[in-house]
Coordinates of C-alpha atoms and ligand atoms in Angstrom, one line a residue:
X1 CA -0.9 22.1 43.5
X2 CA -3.6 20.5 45.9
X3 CA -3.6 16.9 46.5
X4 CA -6.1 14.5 44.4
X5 CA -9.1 14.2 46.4
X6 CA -9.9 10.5 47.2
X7 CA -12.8 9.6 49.1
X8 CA -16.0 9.3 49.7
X9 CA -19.2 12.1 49.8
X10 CA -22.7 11.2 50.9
X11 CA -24.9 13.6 48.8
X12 CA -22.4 15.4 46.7
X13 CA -23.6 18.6 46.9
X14 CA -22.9 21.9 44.3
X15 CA -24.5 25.0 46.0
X16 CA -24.6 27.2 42.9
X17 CA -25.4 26.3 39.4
X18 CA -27.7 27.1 36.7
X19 CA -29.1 23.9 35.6
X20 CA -30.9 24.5 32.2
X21 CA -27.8 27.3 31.5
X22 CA -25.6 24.2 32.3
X23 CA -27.4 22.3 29.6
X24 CA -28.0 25.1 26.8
X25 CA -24.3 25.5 27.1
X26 CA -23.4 22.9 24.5
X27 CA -25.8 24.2 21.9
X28 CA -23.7 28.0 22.3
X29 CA -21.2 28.9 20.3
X30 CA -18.1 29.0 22.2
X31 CA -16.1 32.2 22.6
X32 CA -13.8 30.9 25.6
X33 CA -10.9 30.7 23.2
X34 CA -11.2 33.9 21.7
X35 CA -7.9 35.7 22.1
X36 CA -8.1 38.6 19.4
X37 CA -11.3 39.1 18.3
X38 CA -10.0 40.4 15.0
X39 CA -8.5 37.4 14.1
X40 CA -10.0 35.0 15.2
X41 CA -13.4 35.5 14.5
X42 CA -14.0 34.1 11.2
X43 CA -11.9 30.8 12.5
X44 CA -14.9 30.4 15.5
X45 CA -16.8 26.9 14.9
X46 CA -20.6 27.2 14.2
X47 CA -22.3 24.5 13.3
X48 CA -24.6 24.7 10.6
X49 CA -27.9 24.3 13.2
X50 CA -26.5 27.3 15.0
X51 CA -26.1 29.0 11.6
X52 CA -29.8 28.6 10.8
X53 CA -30.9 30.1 13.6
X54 CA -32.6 33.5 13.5
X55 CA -30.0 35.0 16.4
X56 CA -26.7 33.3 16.6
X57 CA -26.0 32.8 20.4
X58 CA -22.3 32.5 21.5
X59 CA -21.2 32.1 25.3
X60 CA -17.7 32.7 27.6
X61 CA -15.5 35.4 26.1
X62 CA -13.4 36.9 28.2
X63 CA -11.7 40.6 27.7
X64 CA -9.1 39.6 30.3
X65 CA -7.7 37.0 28.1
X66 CA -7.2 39.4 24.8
X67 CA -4.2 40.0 23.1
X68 CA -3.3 42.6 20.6
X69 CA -1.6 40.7 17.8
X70 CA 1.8 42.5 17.7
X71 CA 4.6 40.5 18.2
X72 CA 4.7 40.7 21.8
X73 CA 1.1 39.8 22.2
X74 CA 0.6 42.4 24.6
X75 CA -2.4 42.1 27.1
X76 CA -5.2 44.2 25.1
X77 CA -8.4 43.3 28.4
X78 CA -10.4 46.3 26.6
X79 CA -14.1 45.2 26.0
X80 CA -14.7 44.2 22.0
X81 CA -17.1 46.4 19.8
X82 CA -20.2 45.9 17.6
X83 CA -17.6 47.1 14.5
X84 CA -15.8 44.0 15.0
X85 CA -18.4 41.9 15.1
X86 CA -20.2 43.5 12.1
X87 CA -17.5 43.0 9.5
X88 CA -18.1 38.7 10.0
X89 CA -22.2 39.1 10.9
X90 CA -23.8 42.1 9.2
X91 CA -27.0 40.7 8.3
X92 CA -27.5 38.4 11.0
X93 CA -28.1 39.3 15.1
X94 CA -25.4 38.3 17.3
X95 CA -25.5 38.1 20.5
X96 CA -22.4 36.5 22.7
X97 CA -23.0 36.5 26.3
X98 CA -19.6 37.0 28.4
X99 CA -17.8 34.2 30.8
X100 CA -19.7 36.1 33.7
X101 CA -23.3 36.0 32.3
X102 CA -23.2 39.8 33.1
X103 CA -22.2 41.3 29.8
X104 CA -23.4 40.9 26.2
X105 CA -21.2 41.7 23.1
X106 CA -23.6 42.5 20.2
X107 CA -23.5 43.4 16.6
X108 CA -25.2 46.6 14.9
X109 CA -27.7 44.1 13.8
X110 CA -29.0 43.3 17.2
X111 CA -28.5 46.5 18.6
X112 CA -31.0 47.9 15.8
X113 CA -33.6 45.2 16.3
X114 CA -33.6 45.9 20.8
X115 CA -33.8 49.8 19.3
X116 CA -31.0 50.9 21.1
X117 CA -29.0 52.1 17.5
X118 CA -28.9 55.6 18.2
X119 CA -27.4 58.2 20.3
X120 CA -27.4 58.4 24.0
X121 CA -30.3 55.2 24.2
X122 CA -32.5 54.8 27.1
X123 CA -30.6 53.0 30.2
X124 CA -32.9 50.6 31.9
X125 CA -32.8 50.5 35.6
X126 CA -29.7 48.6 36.7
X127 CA -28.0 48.4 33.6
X128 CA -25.9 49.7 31.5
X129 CA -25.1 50.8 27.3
X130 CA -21.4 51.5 27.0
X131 CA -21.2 54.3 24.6
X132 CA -18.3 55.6 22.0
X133 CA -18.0 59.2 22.0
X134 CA -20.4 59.8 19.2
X135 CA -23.3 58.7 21.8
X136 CA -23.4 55.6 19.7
X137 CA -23.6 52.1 21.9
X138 CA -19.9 50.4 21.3
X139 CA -22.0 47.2 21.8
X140 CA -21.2 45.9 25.1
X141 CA -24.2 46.0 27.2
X142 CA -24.4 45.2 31.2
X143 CA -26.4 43.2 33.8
X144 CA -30.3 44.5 33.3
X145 CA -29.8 45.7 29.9
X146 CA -29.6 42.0 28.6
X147 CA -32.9 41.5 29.2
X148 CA -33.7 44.1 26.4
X149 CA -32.1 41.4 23.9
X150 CA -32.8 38.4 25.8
X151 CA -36.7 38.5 25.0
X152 CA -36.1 38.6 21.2
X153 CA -34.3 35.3 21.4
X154 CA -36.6 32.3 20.5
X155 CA -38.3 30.6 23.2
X156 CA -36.7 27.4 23.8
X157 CA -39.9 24.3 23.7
X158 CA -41.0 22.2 26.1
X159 CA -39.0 19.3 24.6
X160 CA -35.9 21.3 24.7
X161 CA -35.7 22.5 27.5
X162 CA -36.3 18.9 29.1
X163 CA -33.2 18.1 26.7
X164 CA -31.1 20.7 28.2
X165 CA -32.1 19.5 31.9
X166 CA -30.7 15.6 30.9
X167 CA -27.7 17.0 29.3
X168 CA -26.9 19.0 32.5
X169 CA -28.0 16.0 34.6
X170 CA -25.1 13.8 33.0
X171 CA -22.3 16.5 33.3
X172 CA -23.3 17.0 36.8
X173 CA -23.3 13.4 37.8
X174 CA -20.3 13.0 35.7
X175 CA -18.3 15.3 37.9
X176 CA -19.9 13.5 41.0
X177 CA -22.9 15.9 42.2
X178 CA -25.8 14.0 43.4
X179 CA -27.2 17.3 44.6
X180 CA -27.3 20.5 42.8
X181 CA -28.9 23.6 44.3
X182 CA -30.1 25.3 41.0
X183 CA -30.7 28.7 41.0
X184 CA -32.4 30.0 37.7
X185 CA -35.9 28.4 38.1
X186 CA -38.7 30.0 35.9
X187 CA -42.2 28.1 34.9
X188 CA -41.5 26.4 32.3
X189 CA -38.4 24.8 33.6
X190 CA -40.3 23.4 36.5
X191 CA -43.3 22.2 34.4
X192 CA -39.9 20.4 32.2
X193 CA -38.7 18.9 35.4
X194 CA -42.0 17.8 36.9
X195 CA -42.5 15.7 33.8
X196 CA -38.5 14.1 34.2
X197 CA -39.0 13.3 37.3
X198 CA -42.4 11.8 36.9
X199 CA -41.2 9.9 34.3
X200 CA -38.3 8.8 36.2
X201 CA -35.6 10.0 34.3
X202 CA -34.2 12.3 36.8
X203 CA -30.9 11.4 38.7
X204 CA -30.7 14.2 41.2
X205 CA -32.1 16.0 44.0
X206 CA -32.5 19.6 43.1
X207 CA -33.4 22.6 45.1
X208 CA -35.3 25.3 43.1
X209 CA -34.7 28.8 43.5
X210 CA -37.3 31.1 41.1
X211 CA -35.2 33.9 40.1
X212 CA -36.3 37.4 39.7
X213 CA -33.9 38.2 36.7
X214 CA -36.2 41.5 36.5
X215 CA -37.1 42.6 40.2
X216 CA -40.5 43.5 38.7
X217 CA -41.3 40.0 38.2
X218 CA -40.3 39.0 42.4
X219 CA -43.9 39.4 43.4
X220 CA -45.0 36.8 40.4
X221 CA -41.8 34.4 41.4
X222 CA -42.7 34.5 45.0
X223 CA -46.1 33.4 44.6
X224 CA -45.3 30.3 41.8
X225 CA -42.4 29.6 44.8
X226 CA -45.0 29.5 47.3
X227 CA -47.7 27.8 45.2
X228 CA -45.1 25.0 43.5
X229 CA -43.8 24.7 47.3
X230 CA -47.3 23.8 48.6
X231 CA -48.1 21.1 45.8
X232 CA -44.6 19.4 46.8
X233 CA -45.3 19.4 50.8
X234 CA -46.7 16.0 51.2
X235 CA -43.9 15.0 49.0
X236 CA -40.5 15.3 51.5
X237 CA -38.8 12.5 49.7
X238 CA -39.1 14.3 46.2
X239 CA -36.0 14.9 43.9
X240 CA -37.3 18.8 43.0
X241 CA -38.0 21.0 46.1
X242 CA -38.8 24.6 46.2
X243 CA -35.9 25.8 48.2
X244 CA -36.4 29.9 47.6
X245 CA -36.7 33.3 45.1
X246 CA -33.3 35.0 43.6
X247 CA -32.6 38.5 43.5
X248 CA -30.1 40.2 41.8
X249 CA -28.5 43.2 43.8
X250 CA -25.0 43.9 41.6
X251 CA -23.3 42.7 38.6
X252 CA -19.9 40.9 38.6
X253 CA -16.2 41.8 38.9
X254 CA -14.8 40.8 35.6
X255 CA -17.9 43.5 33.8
X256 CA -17.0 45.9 35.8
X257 CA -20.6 45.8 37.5
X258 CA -19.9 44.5 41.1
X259 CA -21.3 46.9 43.4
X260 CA -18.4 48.2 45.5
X261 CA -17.8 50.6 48.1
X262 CA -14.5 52.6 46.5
X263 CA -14.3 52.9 42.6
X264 CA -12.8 50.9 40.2
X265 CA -9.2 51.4 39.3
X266 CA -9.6 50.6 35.9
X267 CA -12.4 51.8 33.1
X268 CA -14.2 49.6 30.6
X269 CA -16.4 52.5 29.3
X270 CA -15.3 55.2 27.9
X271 CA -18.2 57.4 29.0
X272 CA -17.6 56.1 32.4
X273 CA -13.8 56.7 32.0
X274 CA -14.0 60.4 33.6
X275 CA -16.7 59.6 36.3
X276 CA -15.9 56.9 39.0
X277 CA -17.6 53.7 38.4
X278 CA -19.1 51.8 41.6
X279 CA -20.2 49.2 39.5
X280 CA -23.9 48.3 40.0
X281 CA -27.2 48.9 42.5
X282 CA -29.5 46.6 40.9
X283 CA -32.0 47.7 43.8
X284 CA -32.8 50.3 46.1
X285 CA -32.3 49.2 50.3
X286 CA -36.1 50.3 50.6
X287 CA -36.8 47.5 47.2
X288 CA -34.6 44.7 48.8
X289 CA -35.7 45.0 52.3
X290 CA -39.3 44.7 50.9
X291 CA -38.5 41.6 48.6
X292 CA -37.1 40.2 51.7
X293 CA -40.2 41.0 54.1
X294 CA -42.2 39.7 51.5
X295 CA -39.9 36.3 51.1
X296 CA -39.6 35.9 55.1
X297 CA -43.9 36.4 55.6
X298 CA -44.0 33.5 53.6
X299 CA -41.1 31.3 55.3
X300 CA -39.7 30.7 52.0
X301 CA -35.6 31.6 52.1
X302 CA -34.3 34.7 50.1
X303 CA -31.1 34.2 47.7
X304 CA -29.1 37.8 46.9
X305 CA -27.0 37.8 44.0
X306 CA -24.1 40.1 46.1
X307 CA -20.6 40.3 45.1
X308 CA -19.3 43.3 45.5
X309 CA -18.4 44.4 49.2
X310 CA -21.3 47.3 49.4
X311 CA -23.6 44.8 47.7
X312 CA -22.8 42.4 50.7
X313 CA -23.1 44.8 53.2
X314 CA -25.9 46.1 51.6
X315 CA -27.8 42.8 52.0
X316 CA -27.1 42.1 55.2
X317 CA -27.2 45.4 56.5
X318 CA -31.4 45.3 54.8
X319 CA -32.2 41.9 56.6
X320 CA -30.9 43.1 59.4
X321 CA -33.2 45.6 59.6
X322 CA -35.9 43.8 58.3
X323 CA -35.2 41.6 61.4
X324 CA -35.2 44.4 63.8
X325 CA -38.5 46.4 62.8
X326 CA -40.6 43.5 61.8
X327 CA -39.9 40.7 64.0
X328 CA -39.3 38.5 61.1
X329 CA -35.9 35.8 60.8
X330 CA -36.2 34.3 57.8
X331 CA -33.3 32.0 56.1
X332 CA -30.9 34.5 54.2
X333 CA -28.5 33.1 51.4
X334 CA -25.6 35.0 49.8
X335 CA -24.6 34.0 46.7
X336 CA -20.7 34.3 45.8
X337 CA -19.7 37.1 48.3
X338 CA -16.5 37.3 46.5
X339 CA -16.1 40.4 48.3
X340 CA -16.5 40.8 52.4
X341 CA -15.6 43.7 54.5
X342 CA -14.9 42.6 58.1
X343 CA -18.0 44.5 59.9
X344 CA -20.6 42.6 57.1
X345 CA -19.4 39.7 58.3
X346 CA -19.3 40.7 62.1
X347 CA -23.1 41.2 61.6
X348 CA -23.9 38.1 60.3
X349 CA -23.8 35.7 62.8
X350 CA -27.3 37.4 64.2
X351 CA -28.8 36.4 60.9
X352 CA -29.6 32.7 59.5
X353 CA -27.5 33.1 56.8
X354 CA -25.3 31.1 54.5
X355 CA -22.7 31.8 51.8
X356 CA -22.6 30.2 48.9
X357 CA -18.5 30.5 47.9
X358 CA -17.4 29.5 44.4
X359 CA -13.6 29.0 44.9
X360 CA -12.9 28.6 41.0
X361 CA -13.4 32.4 40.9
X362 CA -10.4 32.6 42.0
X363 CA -8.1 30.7 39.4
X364 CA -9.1 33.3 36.8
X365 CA -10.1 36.1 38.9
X366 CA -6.7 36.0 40.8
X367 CA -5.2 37.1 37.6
X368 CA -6.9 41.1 37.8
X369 CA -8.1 40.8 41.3
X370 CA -5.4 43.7 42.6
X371 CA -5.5 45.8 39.5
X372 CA -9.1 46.1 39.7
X373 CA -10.2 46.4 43.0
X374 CA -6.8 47.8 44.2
X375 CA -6.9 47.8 48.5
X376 CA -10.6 46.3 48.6
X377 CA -9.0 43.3 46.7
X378 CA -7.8 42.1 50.4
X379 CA -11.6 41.4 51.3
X380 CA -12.0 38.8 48.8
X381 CA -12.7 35.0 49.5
X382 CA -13.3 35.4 52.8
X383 CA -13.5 31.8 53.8
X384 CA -11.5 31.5 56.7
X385 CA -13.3 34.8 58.2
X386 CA -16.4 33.5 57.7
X387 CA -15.3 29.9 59.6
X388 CA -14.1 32.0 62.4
X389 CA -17.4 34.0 62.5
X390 CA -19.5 30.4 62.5
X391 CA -21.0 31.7 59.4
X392 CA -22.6 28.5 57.4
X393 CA -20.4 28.3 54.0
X394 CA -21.5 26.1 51.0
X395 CA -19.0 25.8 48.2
X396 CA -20.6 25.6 44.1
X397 CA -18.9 26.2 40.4
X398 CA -21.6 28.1 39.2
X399 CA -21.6 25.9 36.6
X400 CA -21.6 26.6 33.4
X401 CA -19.4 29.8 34.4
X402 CA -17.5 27.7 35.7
X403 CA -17.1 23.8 35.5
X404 CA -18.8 21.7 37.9
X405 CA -15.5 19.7 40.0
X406 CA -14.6 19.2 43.4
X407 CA -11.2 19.4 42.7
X408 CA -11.0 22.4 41.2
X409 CA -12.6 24.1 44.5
X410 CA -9.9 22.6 46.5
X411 CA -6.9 23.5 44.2
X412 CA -8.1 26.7 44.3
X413 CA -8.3 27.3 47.9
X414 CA -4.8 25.6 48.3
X415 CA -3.7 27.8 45.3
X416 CA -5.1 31.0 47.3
X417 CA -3.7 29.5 50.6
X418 CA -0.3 29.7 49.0
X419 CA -1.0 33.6 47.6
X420 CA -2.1 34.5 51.6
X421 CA -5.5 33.9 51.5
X422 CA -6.2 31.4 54.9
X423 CA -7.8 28.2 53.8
X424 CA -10.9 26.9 55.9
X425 CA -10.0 24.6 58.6
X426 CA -13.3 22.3 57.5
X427 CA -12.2 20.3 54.4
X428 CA -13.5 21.3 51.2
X429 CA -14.9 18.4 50.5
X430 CA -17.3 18.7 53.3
X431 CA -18.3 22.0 52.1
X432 CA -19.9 20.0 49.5
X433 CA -21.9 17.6 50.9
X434 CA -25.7 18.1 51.7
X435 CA -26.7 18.1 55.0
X436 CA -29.7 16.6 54.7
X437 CA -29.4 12.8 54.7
X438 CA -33.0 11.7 54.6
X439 CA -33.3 13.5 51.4
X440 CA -32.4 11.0 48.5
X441 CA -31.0 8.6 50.9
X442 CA -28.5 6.2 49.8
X443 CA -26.4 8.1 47.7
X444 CA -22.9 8.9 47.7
X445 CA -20.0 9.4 45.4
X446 CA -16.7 7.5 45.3
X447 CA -13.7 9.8 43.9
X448 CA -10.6 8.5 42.8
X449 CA -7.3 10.7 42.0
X450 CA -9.7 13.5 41.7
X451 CA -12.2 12.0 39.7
X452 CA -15.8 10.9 40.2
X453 CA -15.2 6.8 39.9
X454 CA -18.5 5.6 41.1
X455 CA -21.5 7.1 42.0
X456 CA -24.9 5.5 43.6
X457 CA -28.1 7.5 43.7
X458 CA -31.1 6.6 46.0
X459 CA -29.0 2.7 46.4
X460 CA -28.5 2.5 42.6
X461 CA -24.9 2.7 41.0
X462 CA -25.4 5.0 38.0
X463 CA -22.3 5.4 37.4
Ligands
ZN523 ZN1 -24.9 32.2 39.2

C-alpha cells in the first residue's frame, strides 16, 4: 500500500463530481452491500421517509460483487431481474440506480408506469432495454433509457436541493476539497446555489458544467451556460463559475455500455448474447462535432463523457476536425478516459485538451478489467502516456460513485503501479490542486496520515 499522504494543498482540487448527486446520496437507499439479491433484499434498510415516498429510490449495486448462495459462494456478476425485485415491491415503483449511474434495476411496477411492460418496447436513442426471451424487459435498463423513468420521479424543491448542496459541501470539505469541479449543473441547481452563496453559506469554489443528459437539450444548456456565464463576468472572485456544457458520448464499463472499438468478451443481455456488443454511441460524429462547433463559437469549454477507447478516439478524432475545417480551438475536456489507444493520445497534444482521470476506478474495476475488455484492457489508465504526451491530467472521485479522498487516488495508482500500470512522474497530490491561485485565495488544506486535519477557506479555518 501507498504511503499516507502528509502535506499541504493550496486549492484542493476534485476534477469530477456530481455535487447535488453527492448530496442526494444519503437520502438513497443503499444497495452497495447487496451480495445476493435474493436474500438479502428484505434485510435492506429503508427508512420509513423513504418508505413513504411514491418511488423508492435505491443507489450503488454492483453485479460484479454477487454471489450465488451455495456453499461455495460462487461469483454469480449476472445483472438482477424485475422478478426479484417484485416478490419484496409489487405494488410500489422501484427504481435502484447502479454503482456506475449508467444502469437502472427496476420492478414490473415501474416498468408498467415508463410503458415499457410489453414485448420488444421502443429503444430510445442511445439506450438500451435488456430483454428475456419472451421479448419481455428483464428490468435492467441502460444509459439514455433512464431518462424514460427519471422524469416520473418527484421533482426535488427548491429547499431540498439547497439541502443536498450543504450536505455535499461538508463531505467534500471533510475529505479536504476546497475546489470541486461539478459536473451535473441544471437550472434549478444554479438558482439553489446562487442563493447559498449569496447568503454566504457556501464553503467552496465550484466550476459549473450544464450537462446535456439528453443531447436534445445541448442547444438549451449552452445558452443558460452562456447567459449564467455573462451575469458572473464582473464577478472573477465568485465561488460559482460557469466553467462549460456536458455531453454524454458512451456508457460505462461495469454496464457494459463503454463504447469500444472490439466487443465485449462477456454478455450481460441475453438478446445481445448472440450479436457482439460494442457497448454505446450516445451520438453520431456529425452530432458531436456540431455540439462542439456550437460550444467553441461561444468560447465556452466542451466536457465529453468518453470512456471507452472508440468513444475517446471518437472525441478527439471530432474536435480535431472541427479544428481543421473551421478554424475554431476551443478548450476540450475528457472525462474519465479509462480507456486510451496510443494514436488518440498521439493526437492530442494539437488540441487544448485535459483529462479528467478518476484513479479509484481502478480498485474495483481492476477486479474485471481483463475478463471484460480482454487485449483492449492494456489501454486503460493511461496516466503515464498522457505525462509523456504533455497531455494536461486532472485527477477526481466522481464522487458519489466513488468517495471523494486523496488518498484513495494515490493508493490506487501505487496499487496499479505494482500490477504494471506506470505511475505519473508528477505527484498525485499535485494533480489535485487548482491552478488558479487568485481564485478563492487563501485557502489550503493540511493532511495528516491521510486525512484532511485542517482546512482554511478564503483565510478562514473551517475546519
Ligand atoms: Zn461523472
Amino acid at each position: 500500500m501507498a504511503k499516507l499522504f502528509s502535506g499541504l494543498i493550496e486549492n484542493c482540487y476534485d476534477s469530477h463530481v456530481h455535487w447535488l448527486g453527492t448530496g442526494q446520496f444519503a437520502s438513497r437507499i443503499r444497495l452497495h452491500e447487496l451480495r445476493n439479491p435474493e436474500r438479502d433484499l428484505p434485510l435492506l434498510s429503508i427508512s420509513p421517509t423513504q418508505k413513504n415516498r411514491p418511488w423508492l429510490v435505491g443507489f450503488g449495486w454492483d453485479q460484479n460483487l454477487f454471489m450465488d448462495d451455495d456453499s461455495a459462494g460462487a461469483a454469480n456478476k449476472k445483472f438482477p431481474t424485475h422478478e426479484t425485485l417484485d416478490r419484496y415491491f409489487a405494488d410500489k415503483p422501484v427504481y435502484f440506480l447502479r454503482i456506475d449511474g449508467h444502469a437502472a434495476w427496476v420492478n414490473r411496477r415501474a416498468l408498467e408506469l415508463a410503458g415499457l411492460w410489453r414485448k420488444n418496447p421502443e429503444v430510445p436513442a442511445g439506450g438500451a432495454i435488456l430483454l428475456k426471451a419472451d421479448g419481455y424487459p428483464t428490468g435492467v435498463v441502460l444509459d439514455h433509457a433512464l431518462q424514460l423513468f427519471e422524469k416520473l420521479l418527484p421533482k426535488a424543491s427548491a429547499i431540498q436541493v439547497k439541502a443536498d448542496l450543504l450536505e455535499a459541501q461538508n463531505i467534500f470539505l471533510r475529505a479536504g476539497f476546497t475546489h470541486i469541479r461539478d459536473m451535473s449543473c441544471d437550472d434549478l441547481q444554479w438558482a439553489a446555489a446562487c442563493e447559498l452563496e449569496a447568503q454566504g453559506q457556501l464553503n467552496l469554489a465550484v466550476e459549473q458544467f450544464f450537462s446535456a443528459d439528453d443531447p436534445i437539450t445541448f442547444d438549451e444548456q449552452l445558452r443558460k451556460a452562456v447567459a449564467h456565464r455573462a451575469e458572473r463576468a464582473h464577478t472573477p472572485q465568485a465561488l460559482l463559475q460557469v466553467a462549460g456544457v456536458k455531453v454524454y458520448l458512451d456508457g460505462a464499463l461495469g454496464s457494459e455500455g463503454a463504447w469500444l472499438s472490439q466487443a465485449y468478451q462477456t454478455s450481460q443481455s441475453s438478446a445481445l448474447a448472440n450479436a457482439a456488443n460494442f457497448g454505446l454511441q450516445l451520438l453520431t460524429p456529425e452530432a458531436l462535432q456540431d455540439f462542439i462547433e456550437k460550444a467553441w463559437l461561444k468560447e465556452m469549454p466542451i466536457a465529453i463523457h468518453t470512456i471507452g477507447d472508440e468513444a475517446a478516439h471518437c472525441a478527439v478524432t471530432s474536435a480535431l476536425k472541427i479544428r481543421e475545417q473551421k478554424g475554431l480551438n476551443g478548450v476540450l475536456h475528457l472525462e474519465h478516459a479509462e480507456l486510451l489507444r496510443p494514436e488518440t493520445i498521439a493526437l492530442m497534444p494539437r488540441l487544448k485538451v485535459t483529462c479528467h482521470m478518476q484513479p479509484c476506478h481502478f480498485l474495483s474495476d481492476r477486479r474485471w478489467l481483463k475478463e471484460k475488455l480482454g487485449p483492449l484492457a492494456r489501454h486503460a489508465f493511461q496516466w503515464r502516456a498522457l505525462e509523456q504526451s504533455s497531455v494536461n491530467i486532472a485527477m477526481g472521485s466522481d464522487s458519489p460513485i466513488e468517495p471523494p479522498s486523496l488518498q484513495r487516488n494515490i493508493d490506487a495508482v501505487a496499487l496499479a503501479a505494482d500490477e504494471g500500470l506506470l505511475a505519473p512522474q508528477t505527484s498525485i497530490s499535485k494533480c489535485h490542486a487548482h491552478p488558479n491561485h487568485q481564485w478563492a485565495p487563501k485557502t489550503r488544506t493540511r493532511f495528516e496520515d491521510g486525512a484532511a486535519a485542517e482546512v482554511w477557506f478564503r483565510g478562514d479555518k473551517i475546519i
